[in-house]
Short mmCIF file of C-alpha atoms in Angstrom, two decimals:
data_model
loop_
_atom_site.label_atom_id
_atom_site.label_comp_id
_atom_site.label_asym_id
_atom_site.label_seq_id
_atom_site.Cartn_x
_atom_site.Cartn_y
_atom_site.Cartn_z
CA UNK A 1 53.17 -27.43 -77.30
CA UNK A 2 50.00 -26.54 -79.44
CA UNK A 3 49.16 -28.61 -82.32
CA UNK A 4 47.87 -27.87 -85.95
CA UNK A 5 46.86 -30.01 -88.69
CA UNK A 6 47.09 -28.63 -92.14
CA UNK A 7 45.61 -30.01 -95.27
CA UNK A 8 47.14 -29.42 -98.86
CA UNK A 9 50.83 -28.97 -97.27
CA UNK A 10 52.90 -30.01 -100.08
CA UNK A 11 53.14 -26.47 -101.74
CA UNK A 12 52.25 -22.82 -101.66
CA UNK A 13 50.33 -21.56 -98.88
CA UNK A 14 49.98 -25.07 -97.19
CA UNK A 15 53.65 -25.43 -97.12
CA UNK A 16 54.21 -21.84 -95.80
CA UNK A 17 51.81 -22.57 -92.87
CA UNK A 18 53.77 -25.63 -92.04
CA UNK A 19 57.06 -23.64 -92.25
CA UNK A 20 56.01 -20.94 -89.77
CA UNK A 21 54.16 -22.69 -87.33
CA UNK A 22 57.00 -25.20 -87.33
CA UNK A 23 59.58 -22.39 -86.78
CA UNK A 24 57.44 -21.02 -83.85
CA UNK A 25 57.37 -24.35 -81.69
CA UNK A 26 54.12 -26.00 -82.76
CA UNK A 27 53.62 -29.45 -83.24
CA UNK A 28 52.67 -29.67 -86.97
CA UNK A 29 50.65 -32.53 -88.58
CA UNK A 30 51.19 -31.83 -92.30
CA UNK A 31 49.01 -33.48 -94.78
CA UNK A 32 48.97 -33.92 -98.61
CA UNK A 33 47.82 -36.56 -101.26
CA UNK A 34 51.35 -37.72 -102.16
CA UNK A 35 53.98 -37.46 -99.47
CA UNK A 36 56.68 -39.17 -101.58
CA UNK A 37 56.69 -36.28 -104.02
CA UNK A 38 56.39 -33.61 -101.58
CA UNK A 39 60.17 -32.83 -101.55
CA UNK A 40 60.08 -29.50 -99.75
CA UNK A 41 57.62 -30.68 -97.12
CA UNK A 42 59.94 -33.73 -96.60
CA UNK A 43 63.04 -31.24 -95.94
CA UNK A 44 60.91 -29.24 -93.48
CA UNK A 45 60.51 -32.63 -91.69
CA UNK A 46 64.21 -33.14 -91.56
CA UNK A 47 64.42 -29.78 -90.09
CA UNK A 48 61.80 -29.90 -87.61
CA UNK A 49 61.34 -32.86 -85.27
CA UNK A 50 57.86 -31.83 -84.45
CA UNK A 51 56.67 -32.04 -88.06
CA UNK A 52 55.18 -35.01 -89.39
CA UNK A 53 53.83 -35.83 -92.89
CA UNK A 54 50.53 -37.77 -93.27
CA UNK A 55 48.88 -38.97 -96.43
CA UNK A 56 45.33 -37.28 -96.94
CA UNK A 57 43.34 -36.88 -99.79
CA UNK A 58 40.54 -34.53 -98.60
CA UNK A 59 37.85 -36.06 -100.77
CA UNK A 60 38.26 -39.82 -99.34
CA UNK A 61 36.33 -40.32 -96.27
CA UNK A 62 38.29 -43.53 -95.67
CA UNK A 63 41.49 -41.78 -95.52
CA UNK A 64 40.20 -38.72 -93.34
CA UNK A 65 38.66 -41.23 -90.96
CA UNK A 66 41.97 -43.25 -90.81
CA UNK A 67 43.86 -40.01 -89.93
CA UNK A 68 41.57 -39.25 -87.31
CA UNK A 69 41.99 -42.48 -85.65
CA UNK A 70 45.73 -42.44 -86.09
CA UNK A 71 46.04 -38.90 -84.35
CA UNK A 72 43.17 -40.00 -81.69
CA UNK A 73 45.62 -39.27 -78.77
CA UNK A 74 46.46 -35.81 -79.89
CA UNK A 75 44.45 -32.70 -79.37
CA UNK A 76 44.44 -30.52 -82.39
CA UNK A 77 44.37 -26.76 -81.21
CA UNK A 78 44.16 -25.46 -84.78
CA UNK A 79 42.74 -27.11 -88.23
CA UNK A 80 43.52 -25.32 -91.28
CA UNK A 81 41.35 -26.37 -93.99
CA UNK A 82 43.83 -25.26 -96.84
CA UNK A 83 43.50 -27.87 -99.85
CA UNK A 84 41.75 -26.44 -102.77
CA UNK A 85 41.55 -26.30 -106.61
CA UNK A 86 41.10 -24.15 -109.24
CA UNK A 87 40.54 -25.78 -112.30
CA UNK A 88 39.61 -22.66 -114.55
CA UNK A 89 42.98 -21.15 -114.01
CA UNK A 90 44.19 -23.54 -116.72
CA UNK A 91 41.15 -23.57 -119.09
CA UNK A 92 40.20 -21.06 -121.94
CA UNK A 93 37.17 -18.92 -121.12
CA UNK A 94 35.47 -19.80 -124.40
CA UNK A 95 35.47 -23.72 -123.38
CA UNK A 96 32.22 -25.50 -122.68
CA UNK A 97 31.65 -25.74 -119.02
CA UNK A 98 33.03 -29.20 -117.60
CA UNK A 99 30.39 -30.14 -115.17
CA UNK A 100 32.57 -33.05 -113.88
CA UNK A 101 35.26 -30.66 -112.96
CA UNK A 102 32.77 -28.36 -111.46
CA UNK A 103 31.40 -31.26 -109.06
CA UNK A 104 34.94 -32.21 -108.26
CA UNK A 105 35.74 -28.42 -107.47
CA UNK A 106 32.68 -28.56 -104.90
CA UNK A 107 34.21 -31.72 -103.45
CA UNK A 108 37.62 -30.29 -102.65
CA UNK A 109 36.82 -26.84 -101.92
CA UNK A 110 33.44 -27.03 -100.11
CA UNK A 111 32.37 -30.47 -98.98
CA UNK A 112 35.90 -31.52 -97.85
CA UNK A 113 36.30 -28.90 -95.53
CA UNK A 114 33.12 -29.87 -93.47
CA UNK A 115 34.33 -33.43 -93.91
CA UNK A 116 37.68 -32.97 -92.25
CA UNK A 117 36.54 -30.63 -89.65
CA UNK A 118 33.74 -33.12 -88.41
CA UNK A 119 36.28 -36.00 -88.36
CA UNK A 120 38.59 -33.98 -86.12
CA UNK A 121 35.93 -32.46 -83.62
CA UNK A 122 37.08 -34.64 -80.74
CA UNK A 123 40.65 -33.73 -81.32
CA UNK A 124 39.64 -29.93 -81.17
CA UNK A 125 37.30 -30.26 -77.89
CA UNK A 126 40.31 -31.70 -76.18
CA UNK A 127 42.68 -28.72 -76.98
CA UNK A 128 43.14 -25.39 -75.78
CA UNK A 129 42.73 -23.11 -78.95
CA UNK A 130 39.71 -24.93 -80.36
CA UNK A 131 39.85 -23.23 -83.77
CA UNK A 132 38.88 -24.19 -87.28
CA UNK A 133 40.21 -22.13 -90.15
CA UNK A 134 39.02 -22.29 -93.72
CA UNK A 135 41.00 -20.88 -96.41
CA UNK A 136 38.46 -19.04 -98.72
CA UNK A 137 38.63 -16.46 -101.31
CA UNK A 138 37.17 -12.80 -101.87
CA UNK A 139 35.92 -14.60 -105.31
CA UNK A 140 33.34 -16.39 -103.09
CA UNK A 141 31.96 -12.95 -101.90
CA UNK A 142 28.82 -12.35 -103.97
CA UNK A 143 29.01 -8.60 -103.29
CA UNK A 144 32.64 -8.53 -104.80
CA UNK A 145 31.73 -10.19 -108.15
CA UNK A 146 32.65 -7.86 -110.77
CA UNK A 147 33.46 -9.95 -113.79
CA UNK A 148 31.97 -13.16 -115.35
CA UNK A 149 33.71 -16.55 -115.39
CA UNK A 150 35.46 -18.74 -112.74
CA UNK A 151 31.92 -20.13 -112.04
CA UNK A 152 33.26 -23.31 -110.49
CA UNK A 153 35.80 -21.74 -108.20
CA UNK A 154 33.42 -18.82 -107.18
CA UNK A 155 30.43 -20.83 -106.70
CA UNK A 156 32.63 -23.57 -104.41
CA UNK A 157 34.00 -20.69 -102.20
CA UNK A 158 30.57 -18.99 -101.72
CA UNK A 159 29.07 -22.49 -100.79
CA UNK A 160 32.33 -22.81 -98.27
CA UNK A 161 31.54 -19.68 -96.69
CA UNK A 162 27.75 -20.57 -96.23
CA UNK A 163 28.57 -24.05 -94.93
CA UNK A 164 31.30 -22.68 -92.40
CA UNK A 165 29.09 -19.78 -91.28
CA UNK A 166 26.46 -22.31 -90.44
CA UNK A 167 28.79 -24.80 -88.83
CA UNK A 168 30.25 -22.03 -86.50
CA UNK A 169 26.71 -21.59 -85.05
CA UNK A 170 26.49 -25.16 -84.53
CA UNK A 171 29.99 -25.30 -82.90
CA UNK A 172 29.52 -22.07 -80.76
CA UNK A 173 28.01 -23.82 -77.66
CA UNK A 174 30.75 -26.28 -77.78
CA UNK A 175 33.46 -23.31 -77.47
CA UNK A 176 34.65 -24.25 -80.87
CA UNK A 177 35.52 -21.39 -83.42
CA UNK A 178 35.38 -21.03 -87.24
CA UNK A 179 37.29 -18.37 -88.93
CA UNK A 180 37.00 -17.88 -92.66
CA UNK A 181 40.07 -16.18 -94.48
CA UNK A 182 41.03 -14.86 -97.71
CA UNK A 183 44.99 -15.04 -98.23
CA UNK A 184 45.11 -12.24 -100.88
CA UNK A 185 46.49 -12.64 -104.21
CA UNK A 186 49.65 -14.71 -103.56
CA UNK A 187 52.77 -15.83 -105.52
CA UNK A 188 51.53 -19.67 -105.71
CA UNK A 189 50.87 -21.96 -108.49
CA UNK A 190 47.21 -20.89 -108.16
CA UNK A 191 48.09 -17.08 -108.07
CA UNK A 192 50.75 -16.86 -110.39
CA UNK A 193 54.08 -14.98 -110.44
CA UNK A 194 52.52 -11.45 -110.94
CA UNK A 195 50.82 -11.71 -107.53
CA UNK A 196 51.69 -8.75 -105.09
CA UNK A 197 51.94 -11.10 -102.04
CA UNK A 198 54.58 -13.68 -101.13
CA UNK A 199 53.41 -16.65 -99.11
CA UNK A 200 55.29 -15.39 -96.26
CA UNK A 201 53.44 -12.12 -96.08
CA UNK A 202 50.15 -13.80 -96.63
CA UNK A 203 50.48 -16.50 -93.87
CA UNK A 204 52.07 -14.01 -91.37
CA UNK A 205 49.02 -11.82 -91.91
CA UNK A 206 46.63 -14.77 -91.65
CA UNK A 207 48.48 -15.92 -88.30
CA UNK A 208 47.96 -12.64 -86.66
CA UNK A 209 44.30 -13.18 -87.16
CA UNK A 210 44.39 -16.66 -85.63
CA UNK A 211 46.61 -15.31 -82.93
CA UNK A 212 43.95 -12.49 -82.02
CA UNK A 213 40.71 -14.78 -82.73
CA UNK A 214 38.07 -14.76 -79.90
CA UNK A 215 34.95 -16.73 -80.25
CA UNK A 216 33.05 -13.31 -81.07
CA UNK A 217 34.87 -13.40 -84.44
CA UNK A 218 33.42 -17.02 -85.09
CA UNK A 219 31.95 -17.34 -88.60
CA UNK A 220 33.24 -14.22 -89.76
CA UNK A 221 35.17 -13.54 -93.12
CA UNK A 222 38.57 -11.71 -93.22
CA UNK A 223 41.13 -10.75 -95.60
CA UNK A 224 44.81 -11.59 -94.33
CA UNK A 225 45.15 -7.92 -93.44
CA UNK A 226 42.37 -8.01 -91.05
CA UNK A 227 39.74 -6.00 -93.21
CA UNK A 228 36.36 -7.82 -93.32
CA UNK A 229 34.87 -9.13 -96.60
CA UNK A 230 31.25 -8.68 -97.15
CA UNK A 231 29.29 -12.09 -98.10
#
């Protein structure tokens, strides 16, 4: 049974990753900051014996290291760095830039992906799939910037892309892959109700890319539909 570890699993895309992998027979380690409040995730745990919920704030190195020790005996075939924030979604454009919020966005969207990935490298080395996925966004593509604003989110995702691209080169000799994925505009709390994609459609598309992954794709940046995104 392959194992997957997913961050930000309590709602939206993270919850759907958990649902689809649990339904296809994977062992799922689902993480979120507040498990006691994650009612839909708790229901999934009841429905699937191979899904377990673990507390994890991806900005907390103590919690990350503690979870790595807790799962020390479990190889991780697939690590999905899904946790993310988009503070500008909920503020007015004319508001002053909140540099503390910008800094926190970097902590969650950029630094945590590398921090979590490094903590679980031994788990990945002992697995069959050996793949790290980072959920990015086309908004992190400098080539696709066509409007002002969303500076925190855009810059954090561009930095995530650069970080994980470099990390892919570091890991290639160890046969560990890194895949950067844009899930599309999805009907989540972040994407809003007018988004054209359901979480089911988005995750199904991204799972197909995970299934088809080879080391030649490591460090590349794809949309959920398989089209490559320019940097």
